[in-house]
Amino acid sequence: MSVHPTIIQNIMPTVQRYIGNTPRTIFFGGGLAYAVERNQWDQIPFVLLSPFAYASYHIFINQKEVMNWCKYTVKEFRK
């Protein structure tokens, strides 16, 4: 049984409160954030699901936020 429907059910209300009802929201699992084309980073809000704990999620609205989160995550795993 997949956990993805439950995750999306839990995330959708948060996303809708945060950005409104836009069809441009994209959900990514793990490292699939790289699928966003370069010219779309500032146009498409998206949710990056944590590959280590699918009960958690992060909402990013631009490339800088994604890169900062990735750098922080790498530092934490190197400790």
Short mmCIF file of C-alpha atoms in Angstrom, two decimals:
data_model
loop_
_atom_site.label_atom_id
_atom_site.label_comp_id
_atom_site.label_asym_id
_atom_site.label_seq_id
_atom_site.Cartn_x
_atom_site.Cartn_y
_atom_site.Cartn_z
CA MET A 1 0.00 0.00 0.00
CA SER A 2 1.43 3.34 -1.00
CA VAL A 3 1.68 6.23 1.46
CA HIS A 4 1.60 8.87 -1.27
CA PRO A 5 -2.19 9.52 -1.28
CA THR A 6 -2.08 10.19 2.48
CA ILE A 7 0.88 12.53 2.09
CA ILE A 8 -0.84 14.52 -0.63
CA GLN A 9 -4.05 14.71 1.40
CA ASN A 10 -2.09 16.16 4.32
CA ILE A 11 -0.03 18.57 2.22
CA MET A 12 -2.73 19.99 -0.05
CA PRO A 13 -4.50 22.16 2.59
CA THR A 14 -1.16 23.68 3.64
CA VAL A 15 -0.15 24.39 0.06
CA GLN A 16 -3.53 25.93 -0.75
CA ARG A 17 -3.30 28.24 2.27
CA TYR A 18 0.26 29.18 1.31
CA ILE A 19 -0.07 29.84 -2.41
CA GLY A 20 -3.77 29.65 -3.21
CA ASN A 21 -5.45 27.28 -5.64
CA THR A 22 -2.91 27.28 -8.44
CA PRO A 23 -2.54 24.34 -10.81
CA ARG A 24 1.18 25.07 -11.10
CA THR A 25 2.08 23.42 -7.79
CA ILE A 26 4.30 20.41 -8.40
CA PHE A 27 5.01 17.60 -5.94
CA PHE A 28 8.41 15.95 -6.05
CA GLY A 29 9.73 12.95 -4.17
CA GLY A 30 13.34 12.86 -3.04
CA GLY A 31 15.80 14.44 -5.45
CA LEU A 32 13.39 15.02 -8.33
CA ALA A 33 13.49 18.77 -7.74
CA TYR A 34 16.08 18.88 -10.52
CA ALA A 35 13.26 18.18 -12.98
CA VAL A 36 12.25 21.85 -12.83
CA GLU A 37 13.51 23.77 -15.84
CA ARG A 38 15.83 26.65 -15.05
CA ASN A 39 13.46 29.35 -16.28
CA GLN A 40 10.64 28.06 -14.06
CA TRP A 41 12.30 28.24 -10.64
CA ASP A 42 10.73 31.58 -9.77
CA GLN A 43 7.34 30.73 -11.25
CA ILE A 44 6.43 27.34 -9.79
CA PRO A 45 6.06 26.78 -6.06
CA PHE A 46 6.56 23.13 -5.18
CA VAL A 47 6.78 20.69 -2.32
CA LEU A 48 9.86 18.52 -1.90
CA LEU A 49 9.07 15.39 0.08
CA SER A 50 11.84 14.29 2.39
CA PRO A 51 13.43 11.08 1.03
CA PHE A 52 14.32 10.04 4.60
CA ALA A 53 10.98 10.63 6.35
CA TYR A 54 7.96 10.78 4.10
CA ALA A 55 5.86 12.11 6.97
CA SER A 56 7.70 15.41 6.62
CA TYR A 57 7.74 17.89 3.79
CA HIS A 58 9.14 21.26 2.87
CA ILE A 59 7.61 24.06 0.84
CA PHE A 60 10.02 26.01 -1.36
CA ILE A 61 9.19 28.97 -3.54
CA ASN A 62 12.49 29.50 -5.34
CA GLN A 63 15.81 27.89 -6.23
CA LYS A 64 17.76 29.66 -3.47
CA GLU A 65 15.58 28.09 -0.78
CA VAL A 66 16.06 24.63 -2.30
CA MET A 67 19.84 25.05 -2.50
CA ASN A 68 20.06 26.30 1.10
CA TRP A 69 18.02 23.35 2.32
CA CYS A 70 20.17 20.88 0.38
CA LYS A 71 23.39 22.40 1.76
CA TYR A 72 22.02 22.27 5.30
CA THR A 73 20.94 18.64 4.86
CA VAL A 74 24.37 17.60 3.57
CA LYS A 75 26.07 19.32 6.54
CA GLU A 76 23.80 17.51 8.99
CA PHE A 77 24.59 14.10 7.47
CA ARG A 78 28.34 14.77 7.58
CA LYS A 79 28.30 15.42 11.34
#
